[in-house]
Amino acid sequence: MRALTVTPLRAGTAEVRELPDPVPDEGELLVEGLALGICGTDREIASGAYGWAPPGRDHLVLGHESLGRVRSAPDGSGFSAGDLVVGVVRRPDPVPCGACARGEFDMCRNGRYTERGIKQLDGYGSRLWTVEPSYAVLLDPRLEHVGVLMEPATVVAKAWEQVDRVGARAWFEPRRVLVTGAGPIGLLAALLGVQRGLEVHVLDLATGGPKPRAVRELGAEYHSAGAGEVTERVEPDIIIEATGASRVVFEVMAGTAPYGIVCLTGVSPVGRRISVDVGAANREIVLENDVVVGSVNANLRHYATAADALAEADPDWLSRLITRRVPLERFTEALTADPDDIKVVLTLD
Ligand code: BGC
């Protein structure tokens, strides 16, 4: 079986290699990989900056944004050959901590969770993979060409759940959301915002290419001005931050309407310093009962929400988020970001 592997923490080690076909453990599904989404985390791992190989070996099969078709499934697993599925990324820590023990492994407290394609478990970047039925999610067959967007959609589903839960502290009837960043996370966050009936604004640097069009087709408003200027004009009740860019992160923290909620989803590079007025930001957050919350990963509940959201969305709009499909053998192209990309996908079949 062909697989995309990398030696974590060593730059330039990504390669397609022949590995033995995986043999499902008792109860597991055997899945034919159809596609693999590539994100910033995969590029970080390939650049040698992140990632952990499974214990006892040096290479890791890359990939956590999966899509596959079940080749074989044990009786009683709830799955059958031909089903369209994605595999969940994270597994609970072995202790387990209180959160993992309750299925909230996305909120793991001791950091000993594992993640397919990222942390100590082989990923989904291969022609065949296996998965436990309890960590496989069935997709609507109409999502065959776009179901690879599931994993980023789960991250977004969790982010929206955080917003709801923080909002539930007091009276909360939000009207306007600003999403910063029109990559896959930002656009999917905008989609879920529209599905909730909110007035949606999206901010990104791009002035041309597929991003402004994708936003307008959702019925949302696209902005390419500075974050401070846009927040002043829009006065959003909610901001979903998906750029991870330090200045944008800081500007949006101070840019909500009263009782504003900022949900941070982007992982910033460290070491880039900017000068900011922390006192002013603190004052605003305190005096307006604002909240800034971080959100990463997703549990099974978020996978279910994301599967529903994608099934409800227009498949043509979703397919426009996939701006490049690259065969596995040409993985280096997929690992190289292009400014006009939204989502780049490796095809595995
Ligand atoms: C993935 C998450 C994962 C995180 C940290 C992200 O790219 O979407 O599932 O938890 O990286 O490893």
GROMACS .gro file of C-alpha atoms and ligand atoms in nm:
model
  361
    1MET     CA    1   0.000   0.000   0.000
    2ARG     CA    2   0.126   0.349  -0.088
    3ALA     CA    3   0.136   0.591   0.204
    4LEU     CA    4   0.260   0.943   0.267
    5THR     CA    5   0.506   0.927   0.555
    6VAL     CA    6   0.726   1.170   0.740
    7THR     CA    7   0.990   1.149   1.011
    8PRO     CA    8   0.856   1.403   1.261
    9LEU     CA    9   1.084   1.691   1.363
   10ARG     CA   10   1.307   1.631   1.058
   11ALA     CA   11   1.245   1.867   0.769
   12GLY     CA   12   1.232   1.730   0.417
   13THR     CA   13   1.152   1.371   0.513
   14ALA     CA   14   0.803   1.349   0.361
   15GLU     CA   15   0.787   1.072   0.102
   16VAL     CA   16   0.546   0.827  -0.055
   17ARG     CA   17   0.651   0.478   0.036
   18GLU     CA   18   0.523   0.124   0.003
   19LEU     CA   19   0.403  -0.015   0.336
   20PRO     CA   20   0.238  -0.349   0.416
   21ASP     CA   21  -0.141  -0.337   0.377
   22PRO     CA   22  -0.299  -0.271   0.718
   23VAL     CA   23  -0.474  -0.564   0.883
   24PRO     CA   24  -0.783  -0.459   1.078
   25ASP     CA   25  -0.781  -0.552   1.445
   26GLU     CA   26  -1.085  -0.740   1.569
   27GLY     CA   27  -1.393  -0.524   1.525
   28GLU     CA   28  -1.222  -0.266   1.303
   29LEU     CA   29  -1.320  -0.141   0.959
   30LEU     CA   30  -1.091  -0.166   0.658
   31VAL     CA   31  -1.128   0.150   0.450
   32GLU     CA   32  -1.010   0.252   0.102
   33GLY     CA   33  -0.878   0.605   0.124
   34LEU     CA   34  -1.039   0.839  -0.129
   35ALA     CA   35  -0.895   1.175  -0.035
   36LEU     CA   36  -0.686   1.350   0.225
   37GLY     CA   37  -0.716   1.717   0.310
   38ILE     CA   38  -0.395   1.910   0.374
   39CYS     CA   39  -0.382   2.187   0.633
   40GLY     CA   40  -0.131   2.405   0.811
   41THR     CA   41  -0.065   2.133   1.068
   42ASP     CA   42   0.042   1.888   0.794
   43ARG     CA   43   0.273   2.152   0.649
   44GLU     CA   44   0.418   2.218   0.993
   45ILE     CA   45   0.480   1.845   1.042
   46ALA     CA   46   0.638   1.814   0.698
   47SER     CA   47   0.861   2.113   0.773
   48GLY     CA   48   0.996   1.938   1.084
   49ALA     CA   49   0.827   2.169   1.335
   50TYR     CA   50   0.560   1.940   1.488
   51GLY     CA   51   0.446   1.579   1.511
   52TRP     CA   52   0.528   1.256   1.693
   53ALA     CA   53   0.593   0.912   1.540
   54PRO     CA   54   0.426   0.605   1.693
   55PRO     CA   55   0.637   0.469   1.982
   56GLY     CA   56   0.927   0.253   1.867
   57ARG     CA   57   0.963   0.384   1.513
   58ASP     CA   58   1.077   0.693   1.333
   59HIS     CA   59   0.809   0.745   1.066
   60LEU     CA   60   0.448   0.854   1.088
   61VAL     CA   61   0.182   0.815   0.820
   62LEU     CA   62   0.071   1.174   0.769
   63GLY     CA   63  -0.287   1.297   0.737
   64HIS     CA   64  -0.582   1.365   0.964
   65GLU     CA   65  -0.845   1.506   0.722
   66SER     CA   66  -0.978   1.178   0.590
   67LEU     CA   67  -1.237   1.047   0.351
   68GLY     CA   68  -1.276   0.684   0.255
   69ARG     CA   69  -1.506   0.406   0.149
   70VAL     CA   70  -1.551   0.100   0.370
   71ARG     CA   71  -1.407  -0.212   0.205
   72SER     CA   72  -1.499  -0.449   0.486
   73ALA     CA   73  -1.683  -0.414   0.813
   74PRO     CA   74  -1.754  -0.673   1.081
   75ASP     CA   75  -2.117  -0.775   1.138
   76GLY     CA   76  -2.278  -0.561   1.404
   77SER     CA   77  -2.031  -0.274   1.355
   78GLY     CA   78  -2.303  -0.049   1.220
   79PHE     CA   79  -2.112  -0.008   0.891
   80SER     CA   80  -2.121  -0.196   0.560
   81ALA     CA   81  -1.896  -0.223   0.259
   82GLY     CA   82  -1.942   0.082   0.035
   83ASP     CA   83  -2.023   0.329   0.315
   84LEU     CA   84  -1.864   0.671   0.289
   85VAL     CA   85  -1.677   0.744   0.612
   86VAL     CA   86  -1.429   0.970   0.782
   87GLY     CA   87  -1.206   0.873   1.072
   88VAL     CA   88  -1.191   1.079   1.391
   89VAL     CA   89  -0.853   1.246   1.461
   90ARG     CA   90  -0.806   1.226   1.837
   91ARG     CA   91  -0.815   0.935   2.082
   92PRO     CA   92  -0.849   0.979   2.459
   93ASP     CA   93  -0.543   0.968   2.681
   94PRO     CA   94  -0.480   0.632   2.850
   95VAL     CA   95  -0.512   0.752   3.211
   96PRO     CA   96  -0.783   0.878   3.129
   97CYS     CA   97  -0.825   1.233   3.256
   98GLY     CA   98  -1.175   1.337   3.364
   99ALA     CA   99  -1.254   1.494   3.028
  100CYS     CA  100  -1.131   1.197   2.821
  101ALA     CA  101  -1.320   0.959   3.052
  102ARG     CA  102  -1.638   1.146   2.955
  103GLY     CA  103  -1.578   1.140   2.579
  104GLU     CA  104  -1.453   1.501   2.581
  105PHE     CA  105  -1.109   1.409   2.451
  106ASP     CA  106  -1.095   1.738   2.263
  107MET     CA  107  -1.064   1.896   2.609
  108CYS     CA  108  -0.796   1.653   2.736
  109ARG     CA  109  -0.629   1.788   3.049
  110ASN     CA  110  -0.306   1.594   3.069
  111GLY     CA  111  -0.192   1.626   2.707
  112ARG     CA  112  -0.143   1.252   2.670
  113TYR     CA  113  -0.411   1.219   2.402
  114THR     CA  114  -0.301   1.076   2.067
  115GLU     CA  115  -0.397   1.197   1.718
  116ARG     CA  116  -0.401   1.013   1.388
  117GLY     CA  117  -0.147   1.158   1.150
  118ILE     CA  118  -0.018   1.403   1.410
  119LYS     CA  119   0.066   1.248   1.744
  120GLN     CA  120   0.181   0.887   1.785
  121LEU     CA  121  -0.083   0.723   1.563
  122ASP     CA  122  -0.058   0.667   1.190
  123GLY     CA  123  -0.278   0.897   0.990
  124TYR     CA  124  -0.512   0.853   0.699
  125GLY     CA  125  -0.270   0.939   0.416
  126SER     CA  126  -0.268   0.594   0.258
  127ARG     CA  127  -0.461   0.392   0.001
  128LEU     CA  128  -0.593   0.169   0.280
  129TRP     CA  129  -0.649   0.242   0.647
  130THR     CA  130  -0.823   0.084   0.940
  131VAL     CA  131  -1.038   0.246   1.205
  132GLU     CA  132  -1.242   0.144   1.510
  133PRO     CA  133  -1.616   0.174   1.429
  134SER     CA  134  -1.661   0.400   1.732
  135TYR     CA  135  -1.419   0.649   1.572
  136ALA     CA  136  -1.566   0.627   1.221
  137VAL     CA  137  -1.842   0.863   1.110
  138LEU     CA  138  -2.088   0.779   0.835
  139LEU     CA  139  -2.141   1.048   0.572
  140ASP     CA  140  -2.429   1.121   0.339
  141PRO     CA  141  -2.337   0.949   0.006
  142ARG     CA  142  -2.392   1.284  -0.171
  143LEU     CA  143  -2.076   1.410   0.003
  144GLU     CA  144  -1.852   1.178  -0.199
  145HIS     CA  145  -1.662   1.466  -0.360
  146VAL     CA  146  -1.660   1.706  -0.064
  147GLY     CA  147  -1.669   1.486   0.248
  148VAL     CA  148  -1.298   1.549   0.294
  149LEU     CA  149  -1.407   1.886   0.437
  150MET     CA  150  -1.550   1.703   0.740
  151GLU     CA  151  -1.253   1.740   0.973
  152PRO     CA  152  -1.223   2.119   0.939
  153ALA     CA  153  -1.603   2.131   0.969
  154THR     CA  154  -1.580   1.946   1.304
  155VAL     CA  155  -1.331   2.203   1.433
  156VAL     CA  156  -1.580   2.473   1.335
  157ALA     CA  157  -1.875   2.286   1.489
  158LYS     CA  158  -1.685   2.275   1.816
  159ALA     CA  159  -1.599   2.646   1.792
  160TRP     CA  160  -1.968   2.732   1.746
  161GLU     CA  161  -2.058   2.511   2.042
  162GLN     CA  162  -1.807   2.704   2.254
  163VAL     CA  163  -1.972   3.029   2.146
  164ASP     CA  164  -2.317   2.893   2.241
  165ARG     CA  165  -2.199   2.774   2.579
  166VAL     CA  166  -2.019   3.096   2.664
  167GLY     CA  167  -2.318   3.295   2.538
  168ALA     CA  168  -2.552   3.098   2.765
  169ARG     CA  169  -2.407   3.278   3.073
  170ALA     CA  170  -2.675   3.546   3.030
  171TRP     CA  171  -2.928   3.673   2.776
  172PHE     CA  172  -2.782   3.603   2.432
  173GLU     CA  173  -2.947   3.671   2.100
  174PRO     CA  174  -2.652   3.739   1.869
  175ARG     CA  175  -2.715   3.901   1.531
  176ARG     CA  176  -2.380   3.961   1.367
  177VAL     CA  177  -2.073   3.741   1.337
  178LEU     CA  178  -1.738   3.839   1.193
  179VAL     CA  179  -1.513   3.560   1.072
  180THR     CA  180  -1.149   3.657   1.022
  181GLY     CA  181  -0.972   3.450   0.758
  182ALA     CA  182  -1.137   3.300   0.449
  183GLY     CA  183  -0.949   2.970   0.447
  184PRO     CA  184  -1.139   2.642   0.499
  185ILE     CA  185  -1.197   2.704   0.871
  186GLY     CA  186  -1.316   3.060   0.814
  187LEU     CA  187  -1.545   2.972   0.525
  188LEU     CA  188  -1.694   2.673   0.705
  189ALA     CA  189  -1.745   2.892   1.014
  190ALA     CA  190  -1.924   3.139   0.788
  191LEU     CA  191  -2.140   2.857   0.646
  192LEU     CA  192  -2.247   2.750   0.995
  193GLY     CA  193  -2.316   3.115   1.081
  194VAL     CA  194  -2.546   3.148   0.779
  195GLN     CA  195  -2.715   2.819   0.868
  196ARG     CA  196  -2.791   2.974   1.209
  197GLY     CA  197  -2.958   3.270   1.048
  198LEU     CA  198  -2.690   3.524   1.151
  199GLU     CA  199  -2.567   3.821   0.952
  200VAL     CA  200  -2.224   3.698   0.849
  201HIS     CA  201  -1.917   3.907   0.764
  202VAL     CA  202  -1.586   3.758   0.653
  203LEU     CA  203  -1.253   3.940   0.655
  204ASP     CA  204  -0.950   3.832   0.454
  205LEU     CA  205  -0.657   3.995   0.278
  206ALA     CA  206  -0.743   3.852  -0.064
  207THR     CA  207  -0.907   4.096  -0.304
  208GLY     CA  208  -0.952   3.848  -0.590
  209GLY     CA  209  -0.958   3.472  -0.642
  210PRO     CA  210  -1.213   3.225  -0.506
  211LYS     CA  211  -1.251   3.360  -0.151
  212PRO     CA  212  -1.462   3.674  -0.207
  213ARG     CA  213  -1.688   3.480  -0.441
  214ALA     CA  214  -1.737   3.194  -0.196
  215VAL     CA  215  -1.836   3.444   0.074
  216ARG     CA  216  -2.082   3.630  -0.148
  217GLU     CA  217  -2.239   3.307  -0.269
  218LEU     CA  218  -2.321   3.229   0.093
  219GLY     CA  219  -2.510   3.555   0.116
  220ALA     CA  220  -2.242   3.692   0.351
  221GLU     CA  221  -2.044   4.016   0.323
  222TYR     CA  222  -1.675   4.011   0.229
  223HIS     CA  223  -1.427   4.266   0.368
  224SER     CA  224  -1.062   4.312   0.286
  225ALA     CA  225  -0.992   4.614   0.507
  226GLY     CA  226  -0.805   4.617   0.841
  227ALA     CA  227  -0.957   4.421   1.130
  228GLY     CA  228  -0.996   4.730   1.352
  229GLU     CA  229  -1.179   4.921   1.080
  230VAL     CA  230  -1.413   4.630   1.006
  231THR     CA  231  -1.499   4.555   1.370
  232GLU     CA  232  -1.579   4.922   1.424
  233ARG     CA  233  -1.817   4.920   1.129
  234VAL     CA  234  -1.978   4.579   1.191
  235GLU     CA  235  -1.980   4.570   1.575
  236PRO     CA  236  -2.000   4.191   1.578
  237ASP     CA  237  -2.156   4.002   1.867
  238ILE     CA  238  -1.935   3.705   1.782
  239ILE     CA  239  -1.593   3.683   1.618
  240ILE     CA  240  -1.450   3.356   1.496
  241GLU     CA  241  -1.080   3.416   1.442
  242ALA     CA  242  -0.921   3.184   1.187
  243THR     CA  243  -0.607   3.363   1.072
  244GLY     CA  244  -0.383   3.312   1.375
  245ALA     CA  245  -0.214   3.638   1.270
  246SER     CA  246  -0.101   3.819   1.588
  247ARG     CA  247  -0.226   4.164   1.494
  248VAL     CA  248  -0.566   4.039   1.378
  249VAL     CA  249  -0.600   3.831   1.695
  250PHE     CA  250  -0.533   4.131   1.913
  251GLU     CA  251  -0.749   4.372   1.714
  252VAL     CA  252  -1.052   4.144   1.724
  253MET     CA  253  -1.023   4.094   2.099
  254ALA     CA  254  -1.103   4.459   2.146
  255GLY     CA  255  -1.349   4.484   1.858
  256THR     CA  256  -1.671   4.313   1.964
  257ALA     CA  257  -2.004   4.459   2.068
  258PRO     CA  258  -2.070   4.443   2.446
  259TYR     CA  259  -2.100   4.083   2.576
  260GLY     CA  260  -1.891   3.990   2.273
  261ILE     CA  261  -1.740   3.648   2.227
  262VAL     CA  262  -1.417   3.589   2.038
  263CYS     CA  263  -1.337   3.230   1.957
  264LEU     CA  264  -0.976   3.175   1.853
  265THR     CA  265  -0.916   2.877   1.623
  266GLY     CA  266  -0.587   2.964   1.452
  267VAL     CA  267  -0.251   2.842   1.579
  268SER     CA  268  -0.008   3.135   1.561
  269PRO     CA  269   0.361   3.115   1.500
  270VAL     CA  270   0.556   3.207   1.812
  271GLY     CA  271   0.822   3.474   1.842
  272ARG     CA  272   0.658   3.747   1.636
  273ARG     CA  273   0.632   4.050   1.860
  274ILE     CA  274   0.389   4.336   1.821
  275SER     CA  275   0.335   4.631   2.046
  276VAL     CA  276  -0.015   4.646   2.196
  277ASP     CA  277  -0.207   4.834   2.467
  278VAL     CA  278  -0.297   4.548   2.699
  279GLY     CA  279  -0.454   4.790   2.949
  280ALA     CA  280  -0.704   4.915   2.691
  281ALA     CA  281  -0.791   4.559   2.587
  282ASN     CA  282  -0.834   4.451   2.949
  283ARG     CA  283  -1.057   4.750   3.021
  284GLU     CA  284  -1.280   4.675   2.727
  285ILE     CA  285  -1.306   4.304   2.801
  286VAL     CA  286  -1.390   4.364   3.167
  287LEU     CA  287  -1.629   4.656   3.123
  288GLU     CA  288  -1.820   4.477   2.846
  289ASN     CA  289  -1.826   4.124   2.993
  290ASP     CA  290  -1.645   4.004   2.681
  291VAL     CA  291  -1.495   3.656   2.652
  292VAL     CA  292  -1.203   3.528   2.450
  293VAL     CA  293  -1.204   3.149   2.421
  294GLY     CA  294  -0.965   2.914   2.242
  295SER     CA  295  -1.089   2.604   2.061
  296VAL     CA  296  -0.905   2.306   1.917
  297ASN     CA  297  -0.997   1.961   1.786
  298ALA     CA  298  -1.345   1.805   1.811
  299ASN     CA  299  -1.522   1.519   1.986
  300LEU     CA  300  -1.784   1.278   1.849
  301ARG     CA  301  -2.068   1.521   1.917
  302HIS     CA  302  -1.899   1.778   1.693
  303TYR     CA  303  -1.850   1.517   1.420
  304ALA     CA  304  -2.224   1.452   1.425
  305THR     CA  305  -2.302   1.825   1.404
  306ALA     CA  306  -2.053   1.873   1.121
  307ALA     CA  307  -2.194   1.579   0.923
  308ASP     CA  308  -2.541   1.737   0.947
  309ALA     CA  309  -2.412   2.082   0.852
  310LEU     CA  310  -2.235   1.948   0.542
  311ALA     CA  311  -2.536   1.740   0.441
  312GLU     CA  312  -2.750   2.054   0.462
  313ALA     CA  313  -2.505   2.269   0.262
  314ASP     CA  314  -2.501   2.318  -0.115
  315PRO     CA  315  -2.255   2.056  -0.249
  316ASP     CA  316  -2.154   2.291  -0.535
  317TRP     CA  317  -2.057   2.561  -0.288
  318LEU     CA  318  -1.863   2.307  -0.081
  319SER     CA  319  -1.680   2.180  -0.388
  320ARG     CA  320  -1.561   2.531  -0.463
  321LEU     CA  321  -1.369   2.527  -0.135
  322ILE     CA  322  -1.149   2.252  -0.279
  323THR     CA  323  -0.930   2.458  -0.507
  324ARG     CA  324  -0.669   2.190  -0.591
  325ARG     CA  325  -0.681   1.811  -0.609
  326VAL     CA  326  -0.337   1.656  -0.639
  327PRO     CA  327  -0.254   1.285  -0.677
  328LEU     CA  328  -0.071   1.127  -0.382
  329GLU     CA  329   0.252   1.089  -0.580
  330ARG     CA  330   0.269   1.469  -0.626
  331PHE     CA  331   0.237   1.538  -0.251
  332THR     CA  332   0.511   1.805  -0.256
  333GLU     CA  333   0.280   2.029  -0.460
  334ALA     CA  334   0.005   1.982  -0.204
  335LEU     CA  335   0.241   2.063   0.082
  336THR     CA  336   0.334   2.391  -0.086
  337ALA     CA  337   0.077   2.661  -0.010
  338ASP     CA  338  -0.046   2.888  -0.289
  339PRO     CA  339  -0.207   3.223  -0.200
  340ASP     CA  340  -0.517   3.135  -0.405
  341ASP     CA  341  -0.572   2.804  -0.229
  342ILE     CA  342  -0.865   2.741  -0.006
  343LYS     CA  343  -0.839   2.364   0.054
  344VAL     CA  344  -0.584   2.142  -0.116
  345VAL     CA  345  -0.666   1.773  -0.128
  346LEU     CA  346  -0.455   1.469  -0.210
  347THR     CA  347  -0.642   1.206  -0.406
  348LEU     CA  348  -0.574   0.854  -0.285
  349ASP     CA  349  -0.780   0.631  -0.514
  350BGC     C1  350  -0.633   1.945   1.388
  350BGC     C2  351  -0.682   1.911   1.526
  350BGC     C3  352  -0.564   1.884   1.616
  350BGC     C4  353  -0.468   2.001   1.613
  350BGC     C5  354  -0.349   1.986   1.705
  350BGC     C6  355  -0.530   2.053   1.393
  350BGC     O1  356  -0.481   2.074   1.264
  350BGC     O2  357  -0.741   1.987   1.308
  350BGC     O3  358  -0.767   1.801   1.521
  350BGC     O4  359  -0.611   1.865   1.748
  350BGC     O5  360  -0.424   2.020   1.479
  350BGC     O6  361  -0.269   1.874   1.680
   0.00000   0.00000   0.00000
